[in-house]
Amino acid sequence: MKTEVVSVDPERPAAEILARAGEVLRRGGLVAFPTETVYGLGANALDGEAVQRIFTAKGRPATNPLIVHVATIEQATTVAESWPEKAQVVAARFWPGPLSLVLKKRSEVPDIVTAGGETVALRSPAHAVAQGLIRAAGVPVAAPSANLSTRISPTRAEHVLRWLDGRIDMLLDGGPTSGGLESSVIDLTVSPPRLLRPGLVSPHEIEAAIGPIAVGPKTPAANSRPGQSAVARSPGLAARHYAPTTPLECRSDSWPYVSQLCQAGLHVGWLVLKLPPFETSAGLIAVELSDDPAEYAANLYAALHRLEALALDRIVVELPPDHEAWLAVRDRLQRAATADQKIG
Ligand code: TXA
Ligand code: MG
């Protein structure tokens, strides 16, 4: 299949382009598009065969459910079986935006979307292209991040093409995404609500709106419910989910270690908040992100894609501080770390 790449104005996308992309979705095709977090790979959420194509294109295990994207709260209520007060409060406060709500699903939502589970994750994205596409399609849009399963999420069109060129119908290129990390996912079917994936909306902001929440996945055993597998209840939590192909390690106080690796002759990529004031070793590719969490998040995946493309021996990341502002960044870094390498 040939992937059609169409440039689109990220703020004022042309109606005619959105209409064409909406038509591709309505006909059962796959369209990758920018959101304010990362690029998504969309299909009509009410068409099980179209959704199956997402799983095939990504090589995604069928046990990992998808987020359904909607334009409005009103459209969300056509996907969710019920719309509790807490959903109304957080949606009114954070939508459109980077927060996904897990709610009971309606029977019209094909099982493949929810990995056979009774619940569905819903989000209304803030990006004008994403909003315009959902409206043009006239249907809710199931969309995971537009990368191969287990690879780094895409924050630019070129990242999408790197893995998915020839596997999807269309890519709307709206330039780099602003947020850079996937949405926060909160389960509203349990009491207290549980944050399953940290993201750009912080636990404190959510608590300010709806009161106390639990943070982090439950253990698989505690998670199981009749009729719903543990896998489906705490998906996306596989230890190695956002991984570059180069071995990656996270370290606090990473410089002595990096310098040791360089002396041993390894080609190393080093991701830091701030570059040290001294000369670093030859053979080292040092990348300064930012000591501002939002700026760091916006640029992290692009930096990892860039380092990965250099086929280095190792990527070492200076782990940002253990503060709430860095919660989502630390979560993604720890999952990107090579499984058998301890985070220090
Ligand atoms: O920012 C985002 O959320 C991006 C953009 C494209 O919107 N999408 C995204 O989708 O990150 P994906 O598929 O890469 O991640 C969806 C996460 C996974 O961790 C998945 O397991 C979880 O949401 N999820 C989806 N449905 C769920 C459900 N019913 N219950 C619990 N977790 C669910
Ligand atoms: Mg993903």
mmCIF file of C-alpha atoms and ligand atoms in Angstrom:
data_model
loop_
_atom_site.group_PDB
_atom_site.id
_atom_site.type_symbol
_atom_site.label_atom_id
_atom_site.label_comp_id
_atom_site.label_asym_id
_atom_site.label_seq_id
_atom_site.Cartn_x
_atom_site.Cartn_y
_atom_site.Cartn_z
ATOM 1 C CA MET A 1 0.000 0.000 0.000
ATOM 2 C CA LYS A 2 1.209 3.521 -0.735
ATOM 3 C CA THR A 3 1.010 5.936 2.193
ATOM 4 C CA GLU A 4 -0.230 9.349 1.100
ATOM 5 C CA VAL A 5 1.517 12.113 3.052
ATOM 6 C CA VAL A 6 -0.357 15.418 3.182
ATOM 7 C CA SER A 7 1.023 18.568 4.817
ATOM 8 C CA VAL A 8 -1.528 20.359 6.894
ATOM 9 C CA ASP A 9 -1.563 23.662 8.796
ATOM 10 C CA PRO A 10 -1.492 22.606 12.479
ATOM 11 C CA GLU A 11 -3.640 25.539 13.565
ATOM 12 C CA ARG A 12 -5.973 26.040 10.599
ATOM 13 C CA PRO A 13 -6.153 22.759 8.699
ATOM 14 C CA ALA A 14 -7.841 23.083 5.305
ATOM 15 C CA ALA A 15 -11.408 21.745 5.372
ATOM 16 C CA GLU A 16 -10.875 19.969 2.080
ATOM 17 C CA ILE A 17 -7.923 17.934 3.442
ATOM 18 C CA LEU A 18 -9.844 17.014 6.602
ATOM 19 C CA ALA A 19 -12.837 15.958 4.512
ATOM 20 C CA ARG A 20 -10.656 13.649 2.419
ATOM 21 C CA ALA A 21 -8.993 12.123 5.488
ATOM 22 C CA GLY A 22 -12.409 11.748 7.156
ATOM 23 C CA GLU A 23 -13.592 9.873 4.080
ATOM 24 C CA VAL A 24 -10.602 7.481 4.312
ATOM 25 C CA LEU A 25 -11.602 6.725 7.921
ATOM 26 C CA ARG A 26 -15.283 6.242 7.051
ATOM 27 C CA ARG A 27 -14.268 3.765 4.343
ATOM 28 C CA GLY A 28 -12.328 1.675 6.889
ATOM 29 C CA GLY A 29 -8.817 3.046 6.197
ATOM 30 C CA LEU A 30 -6.023 4.144 8.546
ATOM 31 C CA VAL A 31 -4.993 7.792 8.953
ATOM 32 C CA ALA A 32 -2.085 8.976 11.137
ATOM 33 C CA PHE A 33 -2.572 12.472 12.540
ATOM 34 C CA PRO A 34 -0.983 14.866 15.029
ATOM 35 C CA THR A 35 -2.466 15.418 18.481
ATOM 36 C CA GLU A 36 -1.160 17.700 21.231
ATOM 37 C CA THR A 37 0.621 14.683 22.794
ATOM 38 C CA VAL A 38 2.000 12.376 20.060
ATOM 39 C CA TYR A 39 0.885 11.303 16.563
ATOM 40 C CA GLY A 40 -2.031 8.860 16.605
ATOM 41 C CA LEU A 41 -2.962 6.109 14.146
ATOM 42 C CA GLY A 42 -6.709 6.404 13.626
ATOM 43 C CA ALA A 43 -9.501 4.126 12.451
ATOM 44 C CA ASN A 44 -13.284 4.261 12.755
ATOM 45 C CA ALA A 45 -13.818 2.999 16.322
ATOM 46 C CA LEU A 46 -17.197 1.481 15.435
ATOM 47 C CA ASP A 47 -15.774 -0.628 12.579
ATOM 48 C CA GLY A 48 -14.109 -3.760 13.993
ATOM 49 C CA GLU A 49 -12.354 -4.621 10.722
ATOM 50 C CA ALA A 50 -10.852 -1.153 10.441
ATOM 51 C CA VAL A 51 -9.642 -1.371 14.044
ATOM 52 C CA GLN A 52 -8.101 -4.770 13.308
ATOM 53 C CA ARG A 53 -5.972 -3.018 10.666
ATOM 54 C CA ILE A 54 -4.464 -0.823 13.401
ATOM 55 C CA PHE A 55 -3.348 -3.896 15.350
ATOM 56 C CA THR A 56 -1.890 -5.437 12.183
ATOM 57 C CA ALA A 57 -0.052 -2.284 11.067
ATOM 58 C CA LYS A 58 1.497 -1.773 14.518
ATOM 59 C CA GLY A 59 2.120 -5.428 15.390
ATOM 60 C CA ARG A 60 0.201 -4.639 18.573
ATOM 61 C CA PRO A 61 -0.903 -7.488 20.845
ATOM 62 C CA ALA A 62 -4.694 -7.900 20.889
ATOM 63 C CA THR A 63 -4.600 -7.697 24.700
ATOM 64 C CA ASN A 64 -3.770 -3.978 24.644
ATOM 65 C CA PRO A 65 -6.927 -1.820 24.252
ATOM 66 C CA LEU A 66 -7.124 1.453 22.310
ATOM 67 C CA ILE A 67 -8.120 4.984 23.269
ATOM 68 C CA VAL A 68 -11.230 6.246 21.459
ATOM 69 C CA HIS A 69 -10.967 9.895 20.410
ATOM 70 C CA VAL A 70 -14.049 12.101 20.366
ATOM 71 C CA ALA A 71 -14.680 15.733 19.484
ATOM 72 C CA THR A 72 -16.979 16.554 22.400
ATOM 73 C CA ILE A 73 -18.407 15.346 25.712
ATOM 74 C CA GLU A 74 -21.646 14.750 23.863
ATOM 75 C CA GLN A 75 -19.925 12.354 21.464
ATOM 76 C CA ALA A 76 -18.199 10.636 24.414
ATOM 77 C CA THR A 77 -21.612 9.790 25.844
ATOM 78 C CA THR A 78 -22.380 7.850 22.643
ATOM 79 C CA VAL A 79 -19.405 5.560 23.385
ATOM 80 C CA ALA A 80 -19.583 5.287 27.197
ATOM 81 C CA GLU A 81 -22.459 3.330 28.733
ATOM 82 C CA SER A 82 -22.814 5.877 31.532
ATOM 83 C CA TRP A 83 -21.354 9.294 32.160
ATOM 84 C CA PRO A 84 -20.716 9.685 35.888
ATOM 85 C CA GLU A 85 -20.437 13.042 37.652
ATOM 86 C CA LYS A 86 -16.642 12.698 37.973
ATOM 87 C CA ALA A 87 -16.332 12.183 34.218
ATOM 88 C CA GLN A 88 -18.343 15.339 33.651
ATOM 89 C CA VAL A 89 -16.152 17.328 36.063
ATOM 90 C CA VAL A 90 -12.774 16.250 34.662
ATOM 91 C CA ALA A 91 -13.928 16.434 31.043
ATOM 92 C CA ALA A 92 -15.301 19.938 31.582
ATOM 93 C CA ARG A 93 -12.006 20.917 33.227
ATOM 94 C CA PHE A 94 -9.401 19.164 31.005
ATOM 95 C CA TRP A 95 -11.031 18.526 27.611
ATOM 96 C CA PRO A 96 -10.094 19.030 24.964
ATOM 97 C CA GLY A 97 -6.711 17.934 26.289
ATOM 98 C CA PRO A 98 -4.246 15.191 27.259
ATOM 99 C CA LEU A 99 -6.438 13.180 29.649
ATOM 100 C CA SER A 100 -8.060 9.815 28.819
ATOM 101 C CA LEU A 101 -10.997 8.565 30.898
ATOM 102 C CA VAL A 102 -11.698 4.851 31.380
ATOM 103 C CA LEU A 103 -15.462 4.240 31.624
ATOM 104 C CA LYS A 104 -17.946 1.422 31.029
ATOM 105 C CA LYS A 105 -18.349 0.882 27.288
ATOM 106 C CA ARG A 106 -21.523 0.667 25.232
ATOM 107 C CA SER A 107 -22.214 -2.606 23.440
ATOM 108 C CA GLU A 108 -21.860 -0.849 20.045
ATOM 109 C CA VAL A 109 -18.117 -0.531 20.663
ATOM 110 C CA PRO A 110 -16.480 -3.599 19.063
ATOM 111 C CA ASP A 111 -14.653 -5.880 21.507
ATOM 112 C CA ILE A 112 -11.416 -5.534 19.573
ATOM 113 C CA VAL A 113 -11.203 -1.838 20.606
ATOM 114 C CA THR A 114 -11.252 -2.690 24.304
ATOM 115 C CA ALA A 115 -9.294 -5.979 24.125
ATOM 116 C CA GLY A 116 -12.460 -7.769 25.132
ATOM 117 C CA GLY A 117 -12.896 -5.679 28.294
ATOM 118 C CA GLU A 118 -16.021 -3.966 29.579
ATOM 119 C CA THR A 119 -14.385 -0.550 29.733
ATOM 120 C CA VAL A 120 -13.268 1.954 27.120
ATOM 121 C CA ALA A 121 -10.710 4.774 27.322
ATOM 122 C CA LEU A 122 -11.960 8.103 25.904
ATOM 123 C CA ARG A 123 -10.163 11.311 25.099
ATOM 124 C CA SER A 124 -10.962 14.538 23.297
ATOM 125 C CA PRO A 125 -7.700 15.844 21.813
ATOM 126 C CA ALA A 126 -6.954 19.578 21.751
ATOM 127 C CA HIS A 127 -5.010 19.665 18.446
ATOM 128 C CA ALA A 128 -6.958 21.398 15.655
ATOM 129 C CA VAL A 129 -6.064 18.668 13.134
ATOM 130 C CA ALA A 130 -7.232 15.872 15.455
ATOM 131 C CA GLN A 131 -10.438 17.748 16.318
ATOM 132 C CA GLY A 132 -11.116 18.577 12.673
ATOM 133 C CA LEU A 133 -10.465 14.996 11.569
ATOM 134 C CA ILE A 134 -12.865 13.482 14.123
ATOM 135 C CA ARG A 135 -15.566 15.978 13.119
ATOM 136 C CA ALA A 136 -14.985 15.356 9.415
ATOM 137 C CA ALA A 137 -15.125 11.580 9.916
ATOM 138 C CA GLY A 138 -18.367 11.919 11.868
ATOM 139 C CA VAL A 139 -17.457 8.847 13.946
ATOM 140 C CA PRO A 140 -15.392 8.256 17.101
ATOM 141 C CA VAL A 141 -11.775 7.511 16.162
ATOM 142 C CA ALA A 142 -9.784 4.720 17.830
ATOM 143 C CA ALA A 143 -6.125 5.752 17.855
ATOM 144 C CA PRO A 144 -3.044 4.399 19.568
ATOM 145 C CA SER A 145 0.279 6.151 19.130
ATOM 146 C CA ALA A 146 1.423 5.818 15.500
ATOM 147 C CA ASN A 147 4.500 3.650 16.091
ATOM 148 C CA LEU A 148 5.243 -0.047 15.832
ATOM 149 C CA SER A 149 4.354 -1.776 19.079
ATOM 150 C CA THR A 150 7.138 -1.359 21.727
ATOM 151 C CA ARG A 151 8.930 1.371 19.743
ATOM 152 C CA ILE A 152 9.212 5.033 20.731
ATOM 153 C CA SER A 153 6.078 7.093 20.138
ATOM 154 C CA PRO A 154 6.193 9.555 17.223
ATOM 155 C CA THR A 155 6.183 13.309 17.796
ATOM 156 C CA ARG A 156 6.895 14.178 14.148
ATOM 157 C CA ALA A 157 5.649 12.926 10.804
ATOM 158 C CA GLU A 158 9.085 11.505 9.946
ATOM 159 C CA HIS A 159 8.909 9.270 13.046
ATOM 160 C CA VAL A 160 5.590 7.855 11.815
ATOM 161 C CA LEU A 161 7.010 7.160 8.359
ATOM 162 C CA ARG A 162 10.091 5.485 9.775
ATOM 163 C CA TRP A 163 8.035 2.468 10.889
ATOM 164 C CA LEU A 164 4.663 2.753 9.190
ATOM 165 C CA ASP A 165 5.377 3.944 5.632
ATOM 166 C CA GLY A 166 3.526 1.584 3.296
ATOM 167 C CA ARG A 167 1.431 0.124 6.144
ATOM 168 C CA ILE A 168 -1.165 2.922 6.447
ATOM 169 C CA ASP A 169 -3.345 4.838 3.969
ATOM 170 C CA MET A 170 -2.616 8.427 4.893
ATOM 171 C CA LEU A 171 -0.476 10.637 7.128
ATOM 172 C CA LEU A 172 -1.448 14.192 7.976
ATOM 173 C CA ASP A 173 1.846 16.018 8.583
ATOM 174 C CA GLY A 174 1.135 18.880 10.988
ATOM 175 C CA GLY A 175 4.730 19.333 12.158
ATOM 176 C CA PRO A 176 6.103 18.529 15.627
ATOM 177 C CA THR A 177 3.600 17.894 18.423
ATOM 178 C CA SER A 178 3.748 20.263 21.390
ATOM 179 C CA GLY A 179 3.208 17.999 24.423
ATOM 180 C CA GLY A 180 5.526 15.156 23.507
ATOM 181 C CA LEU A 181 4.258 12.485 25.952
ATOM 182 C CA GLU A 182 1.102 10.374 25.785
ATOM 183 C CA SER A 183 -2.026 11.409 27.705
ATOM 184 C CA SER A 184 -2.679 10.682 31.369
ATOM 185 C CA VAL A 185 -5.070 7.700 31.678
ATOM 186 C CA ILE A 186 -7.449 7.602 34.647
ATOM 187 C CA ASP A 187 -9.811 4.754 35.453
ATOM 188 C CA LEU A 188 -13.148 6.187 36.649
ATOM 189 C CA THR A 189 -14.817 2.778 37.033
ATOM 190 C CA VAL A 190 -13.083 2.161 40.369
ATOM 191 C CA SER A 191 -13.291 3.989 43.663
ATOM 192 C CA PRO A 192 -11.178 5.940 44.277
ATOM 193 C CA PRO A 193 -10.353 6.637 40.616
ATOM 194 C CA ARG A 194 -6.944 5.258 39.635
ATOM 195 C CA LEU A 195 -4.308 6.922 37.473
ATOM 196 C CA LEU A 196 -3.130 4.063 35.221
ATOM 197 C CA ARG A 197 -0.641 6.104 33.193
ATOM 198 C CA PRO A 198 0.892 9.428 34.269
ATOM 199 C CA GLY A 199 0.895 12.103 31.586
ATOM 200 C CA LEU A 200 0.753 15.802 31.020
ATOM 201 C CA VAL A 201 -2.168 16.309 33.426
ATOM 202 C CA SER A 202 -0.717 15.764 36.918
ATOM 203 C CA PRO A 203 -2.293 13.779 39.786
ATOM 204 C CA HIS A 204 -2.600 17.024 41.760
ATOM 205 C CA GLU A 205 -4.534 18.761 39.019
ATOM 206 C CA ILE A 206 -6.920 15.802 38.781
ATOM 207 C CA GLU A 207 -7.334 15.651 42.571
ATOM 208 C CA ALA A 208 -8.096 19.360 42.673
ATOM 209 C CA ALA A 209 -11.056 18.597 40.388
ATOM 210 C CA ILE A 210 -12.453 15.291 41.733
ATOM 211 C CA GLY A 211 -10.806 14.579 45.104
ATOM 212 C CA PRO A 212 -8.418 11.778 46.069
ATOM 213 C CA ILE A 213 -7.180 9.334 43.430
ATOM 214 C CA ALA A 214 -4.915 6.289 43.567
ATOM 215 C CA VAL A 215 -1.753 6.441 41.485
ATOM 216 C CA GLY A 216 -0.149 3.542 39.626
ATOM 217 C CA PRO A 217 -1.349 0.139 38.511
ATOM 218 C CA LYS A 218 -2.654 -2.466 40.916
ATOM 219 C CA THR A 219 -0.832 -5.764 41.055
ATOM 220 C CA PRO A 220 -2.252 -8.142 38.429
ATOM 221 C CA ALA A 221 -3.860 -10.401 41.053
ATOM 222 C CA ALA A 222 -5.605 -7.529 42.815
ATOM 223 C CA ASN A 223 -6.614 -6.246 39.427
ATOM 224 C CA SER A 224 -8.595 -9.208 38.199
ATOM 225 C CA ARG A 225 -12.337 -8.976 38.088
ATOM 226 C CA PRO A 226 -14.840 -11.537 36.974
ATOM 227 C CA GLY A 227 -15.141 -11.440 33.217
ATOM 228 C CA GLN A 228 -12.179 -9.165 32.709
ATOM 229 C CA SER A 229 -8.573 -10.246 32.470
ATOM 230 C CA ALA A 230 -5.792 -8.683 34.497
ATOM 231 C CA VAL A 231 -4.069 -7.846 31.236
ATOM 232 C CA ALA A 232 -6.966 -5.757 30.032
ATOM 233 C CA ARG A 233 -7.239 -3.925 33.364
ATOM 234 C CA SER A 234 -3.676 -2.697 33.521
ATOM 235 C CA PRO A 235 -2.577 -2.545 29.923
ATOM 236 C CA GLY A 236 0.139 -0.303 28.623
ATOM 237 C CA LEU A 237 2.055 -1.154 31.726
ATOM 238 C CA ALA A 238 4.340 -3.720 30.218
ATOM 239 C CA ALA A 239 7.761 -2.970 31.654
ATOM 240 C CA ARG A 240 9.299 -2.376 28.240
ATOM 241 C CA HIS A 241 6.832 -0.327 26.290
ATOM 242 C CA TYR A 242 8.607 2.705 24.882
ATOM 243 C CA ALA A 243 11.907 1.309 23.826
ATOM 244 C CA PRO A 244 14.633 2.472 21.477
ATOM 245 C CA THR A 245 16.580 -0.243 19.649
ATOM 246 C CA THR A 246 19.834 0.935 21.279
ATOM 247 C CA PRO A 247 20.302 -0.325 24.875
ATOM 248 C CA LEU A 248 19.225 2.490 27.192
ATOM 249 C CA GLU A 249 20.059 3.052 30.837
ATOM 250 C CA CYS A 250 18.821 5.672 33.298
ATOM 251 C CA ARG A 251 21.170 6.903 36.025
ATOM 252 C CA SER A 252 21.264 9.564 38.663
ATOM 253 C CA ASP A 253 24.656 11.261 38.679
ATOM 254 C CA SER A 254 25.401 9.681 35.313
ATOM 255 C CA TRP A 255 28.593 11.496 34.290
ATOM 256 C CA PRO A 256 31.195 9.218 35.967
ATOM 257 C CA TYR A 257 29.505 6.210 34.380
ATOM 258 C CA VAL A 258 29.286 7.820 30.933
ATOM 259 C CA SER A 259 32.911 8.838 31.074
ATOM 260 C CA GLN A 260 33.877 5.257 31.987
ATOM 261 C CA LEU A 261 31.951 3.856 28.998
ATOM 262 C CA CYS A 262 33.638 6.354 26.667
ATOM 263 C CA GLN A 263 37.060 5.447 28.003
ATOM 264 C CA ALA A 264 36.251 1.809 27.270
ATOM 265 C CA GLY A 265 35.766 2.845 23.621
ATOM 266 C CA LEU A 266 31.962 2.703 23.450
ATOM 267 C CA HIS A 267 29.948 5.123 21.354
ATOM 268 C CA VAL A 268 27.541 6.690 23.789
ATOM 269 C CA GLY A 269 24.561 9.030 23.558
ATOM 270 C CA TRP A 270 24.012 11.024 26.729
ATOM 271 C CA LEU A 271 20.707 12.766 27.473
ATOM 272 C CA VAL A 272 20.918 15.433 30.143
ATOM 273 C CA LEU A 273 18.799 18.223 31.557
ATOM 274 C CA LYS A 274 21.799 20.535 31.414
ATOM 275 C CA LEU A 275 25.234 20.017 29.906
ATOM 276 C CA PRO A 276 28.122 20.113 32.405
ATOM 277 C CA PRO A 277 30.360 23.196 32.299
ATOM 278 C CA PHE A 278 33.432 21.091 31.399
ATOM 279 C CA GLU A 279 34.661 19.509 28.162
ATOM 280 C CA THR A 280 33.212 15.992 27.686
ATOM 281 C CA SER A 281 34.917 13.016 26.064
ATOM 282 C CA ALA A 282 35.378 12.539 22.361
ATOM 283 C CA GLY A 283 33.026 9.899 20.943
ATOM 284 C CA LEU A 284 30.232 11.129 23.161
ATOM 285 C CA ILE A 285 27.039 12.566 21.667
ATOM 286 C CA ALA A 286 25.642 14.726 24.460
ATOM 287 C CA VAL A 287 22.124 16.116 24.090
ATOM 288 C CA GLU A 288 20.831 18.819 26.406
ATOM 289 C CA LEU A 289 17.052 18.676 26.792
ATOM 290 C CA SER A 290 15.870 21.159 29.432
ATOM 291 C CA ASP A 291 15.468 21.528 33.179
ATOM 292 C CA ASP A 292 11.856 22.534 32.527
ATOM 293 C CA PRO A 293 9.671 19.380 32.609
ATOM 294 C CA ALA A 294 7.252 20.537 29.870
ATOM 295 C CA GLU A 295 10.052 21.494 27.509
ATOM 296 C CA TYR A 296 11.914 18.270 28.305
ATOM 297 C CA ALA A 297 8.766 16.210 27.606
ATOM 298 C CA ALA A 298 8.153 18.007 24.307
ATOM 299 C CA ASN A 299 11.623 17.088 23.018
ATOM 300 C CA LEU A 300 12.373 13.729 24.659
ATOM 301 C CA TYR A 301 11.059 11.340 21.996
ATOM 302 C CA ALA A 302 12.597 13.327 19.136
ATOM 303 C CA ALA A 303 15.970 13.138 20.926
ATOM 304 C CA LEU A 304 15.587 9.381 21.425
ATOM 305 C CA HIS A 305 14.615 8.870 17.769
ATOM 306 C CA ARG A 306 17.698 10.870 16.735
ATOM 307 C CA LEU A 307 20.104 8.963 18.981
ATOM 308 C CA GLU A 308 18.600 5.650 17.968
ATOM 309 C CA ALA A 309 19.192 6.419 14.296
ATOM 310 C CA LEU A 310 22.929 6.823 15.036
ATOM 311 C CA ALA A 311 23.203 3.132 16.018
ATOM 312 C CA LEU A 312 25.311 3.888 19.092
ATOM 313 C CA ASP A 313 26.430 1.254 21.589
ATOM 314 C CA ARG A 314 24.513 2.789 24.462
ATOM 315 C CA ILE A 315 22.165 5.607 25.428
ATOM 316 C CA VAL A 316 22.549 6.867 28.996
ATOM 317 C CA VAL A 317 19.902 9.184 30.420
ATOM 318 C CA GLU A 318 20.464 11.385 33.444
ATOM 319 C CA LEU A 319 17.311 10.622 35.440
ATOM 320 C CA PRO A 320 15.391 13.824 36.289
ATOM 321 C CA PRO A 321 14.548 14.472 39.951
ATOM 322 C CA ASP A 322 11.918 12.412 41.774
ATOM 323 C CA HIS A 323 9.303 15.215 41.841
ATOM 324 C CA GLU A 324 5.698 15.157 40.673
ATOM 325 C CA ALA A 325 6.524 17.562 37.843
ATOM 326 C CA TRP A 326 8.751 14.833 36.369
ATOM 327 C CA LEU A 327 6.398 11.892 37.048
ATOM 328 C CA ALA A 328 5.385 11.227 33.417
ATOM 329 C CA VAL A 329 8.905 11.764 32.053
ATOM 330 C CA ARG A 330 10.417 9.382 34.621
ATOM 331 C CA ASP A 331 7.704 6.811 33.886
ATOM 332 C CA ARG A 332 8.524 6.802 30.158
ATOM 333 C CA LEU A 333 12.291 6.763 30.738
ATOM 334 C CA GLN A 334 12.078 3.830 33.101
ATOM 335 C CA ARG A 335 10.011 1.879 30.581
ATOM 336 C CA ALA A 336 12.469 2.744 27.818
ATOM 337 C CA ALA A 337 15.323 1.375 29.912
ATOM 338 C CA THR A 338 16.568 -2.015 28.817
ATOM 339 C CA ALA A 339 14.783 -4.542 31.014
ATOM 340 C CA ASP A 340 17.749 -6.200 32.692
ATOM 341 C CA GLN A 341 19.531 -2.966 33.508
ATOM 342 C CA LYS A 342 18.666 -1.665 36.931
ATOM 343 C CA ILE A 343 17.713 1.961 37.226
ATOM 344 C CA GLY A 344 20.145 3.713 39.514
HETATM 345 O O1 TXA B 1 -1.824 10.759 24.073
HETATM 346 C C1 TXA B 1 -2.312 9.656 23.816
HETATM 347 O O2 TXA B 1 -3.006 9.030 24.632
HETATM 348 C C2 TXA B 1 -2.036 9.064 22.418
HETATM 349 C C3 TXA B 1 -2.708 9.960 21.378
HETATM 350 C C4 TXA B 1 -2.640 9.373 20.005
HETATM 351 O O3 TXA B 1 -4.022 10.244 21.774
HETATM 352 N N1 TXA B 1 -2.512 7.720 22.341
HETATM 353 C C5 TXA B 1 -1.881 6.708 22.988
HETATM 354 O O4 TXA B 1 -2.462 5.468 22.736
HETATM 355 O O5 TXA B 1 -0.923 6.855 23.700
HETATM 356 P P1 TXA B 1 -1.734 4.108 23.114
HETATM 357 O O6 TXA B 1 -2.577 3.040 22.534
HETATM 358 O O7 TXA B 1 -0.330 4.166 22.687
HETATM 359 O O8 TXA B 1 -1.889 4.033 24.663
HETATM 360 C C6 TXA B 1 -3.167 3.817 25.227
HETATM 361 C C7 TXA B 1 -3.009 3.457 26.679
HETATM 362 C C8 TXA B 1 -2.400 2.113 26.814
HETATM 363 O O9 TXA B 1 -1.578 2.101 27.956
HETATM 364 C C9 TXA B 1 -3.640 1.262 27.009
HETATM 365 O O10 TXA B 1 -3.306 0.073 27.608
HETATM 366 C C10 TXA B 1 -4.512 2.165 27.862
HETATM 367 O O11 TXA B 1 -4.306 3.428 27.298
HETATM 368 N N2 TXA B 1 -5.935 1.816 27.765
HETATM 369 C C11 TXA B 1 -6.714 1.860 26.674
HETATM 370 N N3 TXA B 1 -7.957 1.410 26.958
HETATM 371 C C12 TXA B 1 -7.957 1.077 28.263
HETATM 372 C C13 TXA B 1 -8.946 0.529 29.155
HETATM 373 N N4 TXA B 1 -10.167 0.244 28.756
HETATM 374 N N5 TXA B 1 -8.577 0.307 30.440
HETATM 375 C C14 TXA B 1 -7.332 0.622 30.856
HETATM 376 N N6 TXA B 1 -6.363 1.130 30.064
HETATM 377 C C15 TXA B 1 -6.668 1.342 28.784
HETATM 378 MG MG MG B 2 1.603 3.709 22.430
#
